[in-house]
Amino acid sequence: MAVERTISIIKPDAVAKNVIGAIYSRFEQAGLQIVAAKMLHLSREQAEGFYAVHRERGFFNDLVGFMISGPVMVQVLEGEDAILKNREIMGATNPKDAAPGTIRADFAVSIDENAVHGSDSPETAAQEIAYFFQPNELCPRTR
Ligand code: UDP
């Protein structure tokens, strides 16, 4: 296992439910550190750029509309195996399939509004971190 960084986004549905702190607790309980964070109300251009890989999918316009419907909380998580660990804490994309005790099982109601995003590979993690943060905005504890 290596120390990795990954992007987490608490989506508008979870921000509206006032569960940012509850979700942060799950990251911390799993041994992940929040090394950068910002609250943003994404523009359409920002959301379309972030989800560009899904541009041809039927759900793209609804996904973008949802992601700009309210503020999101974007954070960089750091820790051993952070990318996979975050995906495990999040649970399956469709909350109906998410394991009990995962964020999506506990806080999401539908595949369209599923509470959190997490990078799915080292390559996308690097791209997504650079999409939202300048290098000097990361604050690892060891610096
Ligand atoms: N999504 C959706 N409808 C679908 C599939 C995906 O609205 O049928 C949305 C959902 O919000 C999901 C996002 O598109 O989180 C990205 O999809 P992906 O398959 O990458 O899932 P994730 O990595 O977020 O679990």
PDB file of C-alpha atoms and ligand atoms in Angstrom:
ATOM      1  CA  MET A   1       0.000   0.000   0.000  1.00  0.00           C
ATOM      2  CA  ALA A   2       1.160   3.494  -0.788  1.00  0.00           C
ATOM      3  CA  VAL A   3       0.160   6.886   0.511  1.00  0.00           C
ATOM      4  CA  GLU A   4      -2.174   8.343  -2.107  1.00  0.00           C
ATOM      5  CA  ARG A   5      -4.305  11.419  -2.620  1.00  0.00           C
ATOM      6  CA  THR A   6      -7.803  11.445  -4.032  1.00  0.00           C
ATOM      7  CA  ILE A   7     -10.564  13.933  -4.747  1.00  0.00           C
ATOM      8  CA  SER A   8     -13.784  13.729  -2.795  1.00  0.00           C
ATOM      9  CA  ILE A   9     -16.806  15.887  -3.584  1.00  0.00           C
ATOM     10  CA  ILE A  10     -19.764  16.159  -1.243  1.00  0.00           C
ATOM     11  CA  LYS A  11     -22.530  16.777  -3.777  1.00  0.00           C
ATOM     12  CA  PRO A  12     -25.384  19.329  -3.505  1.00  0.00           C
ATOM     13  CA  ASP A  13     -27.879  16.829  -2.048  1.00  0.00           C
ATOM     14  CA  ALA A  14     -25.618  15.997   0.915  1.00  0.00           C
ATOM     15  CA  VAL A  15     -24.617  19.641   1.476  1.00  0.00           C
ATOM     16  CA  ALA A  16     -28.346  20.505   1.545  1.00  0.00           C
ATOM     17  CA  LYS A  17     -28.932  17.736   4.107  1.00  0.00           C
ATOM     18  CA  ASN A  18     -26.316  19.347   6.378  1.00  0.00           C
ATOM     19  CA  VAL A  19     -24.181  16.206   6.641  1.00  0.00           C
ATOM     20  CA  ILE A  20     -20.755  17.598   5.657  1.00  0.00           C
ATOM     21  CA  GLY A  21     -19.441  16.952   9.177  1.00  0.00           C
ATOM     22  CA  ALA A  22     -20.921  13.468   9.353  1.00  0.00           C
ATOM     23  CA  ILE A  23     -19.218  12.593   6.073  1.00  0.00           C
ATOM     24  CA  TYR A  24     -15.908  14.149   7.172  1.00  0.00           C
ATOM     25  CA  SER A  25     -16.056  11.927  10.295  1.00  0.00           C
ATOM     26  CA  ARG A  26     -16.193   8.847   8.091  1.00  0.00           C
ATOM     27  CA  PHE A  27     -13.040   9.924   6.256  1.00  0.00           C
ATOM     28  CA  GLU A  28     -11.241  10.567   9.536  1.00  0.00           C
ATOM     29  CA  GLN A  29     -12.425   7.312  11.116  1.00  0.00           C
ATOM     30  CA  ALA A  30     -10.992   5.478   8.098  1.00  0.00           C
ATOM     31  CA  GLY A  31      -7.604   7.104   8.668  1.00  0.00           C
ATOM     32  CA  LEU A  32      -7.834   9.557   5.772  1.00  0.00           C
ATOM     33  CA  GLN A  33      -6.653  13.125   6.296  1.00  0.00           C
ATOM     34  CA  ILE A  34      -8.271  16.150   4.657  1.00  0.00           C
ATOM     35  CA  VAL A  35      -5.277  18.039   3.224  1.00  0.00           C
ATOM     36  CA  ALA A  36      -7.256  20.613   1.190  1.00  0.00           C
ATOM     37  CA  ALA A  37     -10.882  21.708   1.053  1.00  0.00           C
ATOM     38  CA  LYS A  38     -13.075  24.351  -0.536  1.00  0.00           C
ATOM     39  CA  MET A  39     -16.787  25.000  -0.861  1.00  0.00           C
ATOM     40  CA  LEU A  40     -17.818  25.930  -4.387  1.00  0.00           C
ATOM     41  CA  HIS A  41     -21.004  26.628  -6.276  1.00  0.00           C
ATOM     42  CA  LEU A  42     -19.892  25.207  -9.620  1.00  0.00           C
ATOM     43  CA  SER A  43     -20.624  27.001 -12.886  1.00  0.00           C
ATOM     44  CA  ARG A  44     -22.092  24.951 -15.715  1.00  0.00           C
ATOM     45  CA  GLU A  45     -18.711  25.121 -17.485  1.00  0.00           C
ATOM     46  CA  GLN A  46     -16.879  23.808 -14.408  1.00  0.00           C
ATOM     47  CA  ALA A  47     -19.319  20.914 -13.966  1.00  0.00           C
ATOM     48  CA  GLU A  48     -19.272  20.009 -17.677  1.00  0.00           C
ATOM     49  CA  GLY A  49     -15.471  20.071 -17.673  1.00  0.00           C
ATOM     50  CA  PHE A  50     -15.246  17.929 -14.569  1.00  0.00           C
ATOM     51  CA  TYR A  51     -17.602  15.283 -15.980  1.00  0.00           C
ATOM     52  CA  ALA A  52     -16.364  15.587 -19.605  1.00  0.00           C
ATOM     53  CA  VAL A  53     -15.720  11.815 -19.704  1.00  0.00           C
ATOM     54  CA  HIS A  54     -19.501  11.291 -19.398  1.00  0.00           C
ATOM     55  CA  ARG A  55     -20.423  13.861 -22.104  1.00  0.00           C
ATOM     56  CA  GLU A  56     -21.967  11.270 -24.433  1.00  0.00           C
ATOM     57  CA  ARG A  57     -23.975   9.515 -21.708  1.00  0.00           C
ATOM     58  CA  GLY A  58     -27.744   9.968 -21.532  1.00  0.00           C
ATOM     59  CA  PHE A  59     -27.567  11.215 -17.941  1.00  0.00           C
ATOM     60  CA  PHE A  60     -24.955  13.929 -18.645  1.00  0.00           C
ATOM     61  CA  ASN A  61     -27.272  16.966 -18.783  1.00  0.00           C
ATOM     62  CA  ASP A  62     -29.183  15.912 -15.672  1.00  0.00           C
ATOM     63  CA  LEU A  63     -25.905  15.211 -13.851  1.00  0.00           C
ATOM     64  CA  VAL A  64     -24.534  18.657 -14.713  1.00  0.00           C
ATOM     65  CA  GLY A  65     -27.838  20.292 -13.722  1.00  0.00           C
ATOM     66  CA  PHE A  66     -27.739  18.511 -10.380  1.00  0.00           C
ATOM     67  CA  MET A  67     -24.090  19.373  -9.712  1.00  0.00           C
ATOM     68  CA  ILE A  68     -24.788  23.101 -10.219  1.00  0.00           C
ATOM     69  CA  SER A  69     -28.053  23.077  -8.231  1.00  0.00           C
ATOM     70  CA  GLY A  70     -26.309  24.090  -5.003  1.00  0.00           C
ATOM     71  CA  PRO A  71     -22.919  24.308  -3.319  1.00  0.00           C
ATOM     72  CA  VAL A  72     -20.535  21.377  -3.193  1.00  0.00           C
ATOM     73  CA  MET A  73     -17.673  20.677  -0.800  1.00  0.00           C
ATOM     74  CA  VAL A  74     -14.494  19.570  -2.552  1.00  0.00           C
ATOM     75  CA  GLN A  75     -11.628  17.996  -0.615  1.00  0.00           C
ATOM     76  CA  VAL A  76      -8.354  16.205  -1.159  1.00  0.00           C
ATOM     77  CA  LEU A  77      -8.033  13.102   1.021  1.00  0.00           C
ATOM     78  CA  GLU A  78      -4.607  11.672   1.790  1.00  0.00           C
ATOM     79  CA  GLY A  79      -3.681   8.318   3.279  1.00  0.00           C
ATOM     80  CA  GLU A  80      -2.670   4.712   2.685  1.00  0.00           C
ATOM     81  CA  ASP A  81      -4.610   3.384  -0.302  1.00  0.00           C
ATOM     82  CA  ALA A  82      -6.744   6.550  -0.236  1.00  0.00           C
ATOM     83  CA  ILE A  83      -8.358   6.072  -3.663  1.00  0.00           C
ATOM     84  CA  LEU A  84      -9.787   2.599  -2.978  1.00  0.00           C
ATOM     85  CA  LYS A  85     -10.462   3.348   0.685  1.00  0.00           C
ATOM     86  CA  ASN A  86     -12.577   6.372  -0.255  1.00  0.00           C
ATOM     87  CA  ARG A  87     -14.481   4.336  -2.853  1.00  0.00           C
ATOM     88  CA  GLU A  88     -15.229   1.721  -0.185  1.00  0.00           C
ATOM     89  CA  ILE A  89     -16.458   4.324   2.297  1.00  0.00           C
ATOM     90  CA  MET A  90     -18.657   5.877  -0.442  1.00  0.00           C
ATOM     91  CA  GLY A  91     -20.383   2.644  -1.444  1.00  0.00           C
ATOM     92  CA  ALA A  92     -21.791   1.655  -4.834  1.00  0.00           C
ATOM     93  CA  THR A  93     -22.855   4.332  -7.364  1.00  0.00           C
ATOM     94  CA  ASN A  94     -26.507   3.339  -6.926  1.00  0.00           C
ATOM     95  CA  PRO A  95     -27.389   3.758  -3.227  1.00  0.00           C
ATOM     96  CA  LYS A  96     -29.794   0.822  -3.567  1.00  0.00           C
ATOM     97  CA  ASP A  97     -26.736  -1.391  -4.150  1.00  0.00           C
ATOM     98  CA  ALA A  98     -24.502   0.305  -1.571  1.00  0.00           C
ATOM     99  CA  ALA A  99     -23.363  -1.770   1.411  1.00  0.00           C
ATOM    100  CA  PRO A 100     -24.876  -0.882   4.794  1.00  0.00           C
ATOM    101  CA  GLY A 101     -22.845   1.726   6.640  1.00  0.00           C
ATOM    102  CA  THR A 102     -21.477   3.367   3.497  1.00  0.00           C
ATOM    103  CA  ILE A 103     -22.048   7.072   2.810  1.00  0.00           C
ATOM    104  CA  ARG A 104     -24.343   6.422  -0.134  1.00  0.00           C
ATOM    105  CA  ALA A 105     -26.376   3.824   1.781  1.00  0.00           C
ATOM    106  CA  ASP A 106     -26.847   6.229   4.671  1.00  0.00           C
ATOM    107  CA  PHE A 107     -27.185   9.630   2.968  1.00  0.00           C
ATOM    108  CA  ALA A 108     -28.221   9.135  -0.690  1.00  0.00           C
ATOM    109  CA  VAL A 109     -31.589   8.251  -2.171  1.00  0.00           C
ATOM    110  CA  SER A 110     -30.981   7.708  -5.892  1.00  0.00           C
ATOM    111  CA  ILE A 111     -28.272   7.075  -8.472  1.00  0.00           C
ATOM    112  CA  ASP A 112     -28.808  10.629  -9.785  1.00  0.00           C
ATOM    113  CA  GLU A 113     -28.308  12.256  -6.398  1.00  0.00           C
ATOM    114  CA  ASN A 114     -25.814  10.039  -4.654  1.00  0.00           C
ATOM    115  CA  ALA A 115     -24.155  12.305  -2.077  1.00  0.00           C
ATOM    116  CA  VAL A 116     -20.483  11.950  -2.997  1.00  0.00           C
ATOM    117  CA  HIS A 117     -17.935  11.686  -5.791  1.00  0.00           C
ATOM    118  CA  GLY A 118     -14.560   9.971  -5.463  1.00  0.00           C
ATOM    119  CA  SER A 119     -11.715   9.573  -7.958  1.00  0.00           C
ATOM    120  CA  ASP A 120     -11.551   6.038  -9.342  1.00  0.00           C
ATOM    121  CA  SER A 121      -7.864   5.653 -10.300  1.00  0.00           C
ATOM    122  CA  PRO A 122      -4.473   7.296  -9.686  1.00  0.00           C
ATOM    123  CA  GLU A 123      -4.709   8.981 -13.107  1.00  0.00           C
ATOM    124  CA  THR A 124      -8.141  10.501 -12.518  1.00  0.00           C
ATOM    125  CA  ALA A 125      -7.171  11.459  -8.963  1.00  0.00           C
ATOM    126  CA  ALA A 126      -4.222  13.489 -10.281  1.00  0.00           C
ATOM    127  CA  GLN A 127      -6.380  15.118 -12.978  1.00  0.00           C
ATOM    128  CA  GLU A 128      -9.224  15.914 -10.585  1.00  0.00           C
ATOM    129  CA  ILE A 129      -6.947  17.335  -7.885  1.00  0.00           C
ATOM    130  CA  ALA A 130      -5.365  19.630 -10.496  1.00  0.00           C
ATOM    131  CA  TYR A 131      -8.865  20.600 -11.719  1.00  0.00           C
ATOM    132  CA  PHE A 132      -9.775  22.146  -8.364  1.00  0.00           C
ATOM    133  CA  PHE A 133      -6.537  22.942  -6.515  1.00  0.00           C
ATOM    134  CA  GLN A 134      -3.230  24.687  -7.119  1.00  0.00           C
ATOM    135  CA  PRO A 135      -0.257  22.717  -5.736  1.00  0.00           C
ATOM    136  CA  ASN A 136       0.280  25.318  -2.991  1.00  0.00           C
ATOM    137  CA  GLU A 137      -3.303  24.837  -1.734  1.00  0.00           C
ATOM    138  CA  LEU A 138      -2.478  21.326  -0.466  1.00  0.00           C
ATOM    139  CA  CYS A 139      -1.477  21.184   3.180  1.00  0.00           C
ATOM    140  CA  PRO A 140       0.000  17.766   4.021  1.00  0.00           C
ATOM    141  CA  ARG A 141       0.796  17.366   7.727  1.00  0.00           C
ATOM    142  CA  THR A 142       4.412  16.522   7.033  1.00  0.00           C
ATOM    143  CA  ARG A 143       5.323  19.855   5.441  1.00  0.00           C
TER     144      ARG A 143
HETATM  145  N1  UDP B   1     -24.991   8.811 -12.866  1.00  0.00           N
HETATM  146  C1  UDP B   1     -26.323   9.031 -13.075  1.00  0.00           C
HETATM  147  N2  UDP B   1     -27.052   8.052 -13.695  1.00  0.00           N
HETATM  148  C2  UDP B   1     -26.504   6.878 -14.091  1.00  0.00           C
HETATM  149  C3  UDP B   1     -25.115   6.665 -13.863  1.00  0.00           C
HETATM  150  C4  UDP B   1     -24.390   7.652 -13.246  1.00  0.00           C
HETATM  151  O1  UDP B   1     -26.843  10.076 -12.718  1.00  0.00           O
HETATM  152  O2  UDP B   1     -27.203   6.031 -14.637  1.00  0.00           O
HETATM  153  C5  UDP B   1     -24.209   9.868 -12.202  1.00  0.00           C
HETATM  154  C6  UDP B   1     -24.023   9.564 -10.729  1.00  0.00           C
HETATM  155  O3  UDP B   1     -24.165  10.783 -10.012  1.00  0.00           O
HETATM  156  C7  UDP B   1     -22.593   9.071 -10.674  1.00  0.00           C
HETATM  157  C8  UDP B   1     -21.949   9.894 -11.778  1.00  0.00           C
HETATM  158  O4  UDP B   1     -22.924   9.973 -12.784  1.00  0.00           O
HETATM  159  O5  UDP B   1     -22.040   9.292  -9.395  1.00  0.00           O
HETATM  160  C9  UDP B   1     -20.673   9.333 -12.337  1.00  0.00           C
HETATM  161  O6  UDP B   1     -20.886   8.003 -12.726  1.00  0.00           O
HETATM  162  P1  UDP B   1     -19.815   6.863 -12.413  1.00  0.00           P
HETATM  163  O7  UDP B   1     -20.245   5.645 -13.138  1.00  0.00           O
HETATM  164  O8  UDP B   1     -18.450   7.408 -12.677  1.00  0.00           O
HETATM  165  O9  UDP B   1     -20.035   6.592 -10.837  1.00  0.00           O
HETATM  166  P2  UDP B   1     -19.190   6.952  -9.532  1.00  0.00           P
HETATM  167  O10 UDP B   1     -17.734   6.879  -9.903  1.00  0.00           O
HETATM  168  O11 UDP B   1     -19.613   8.328  -9.101  1.00  0.00           O
HETATM  169  O12 UDP B   1     -19.592   5.899  -8.530  1.00  0.00           O
END
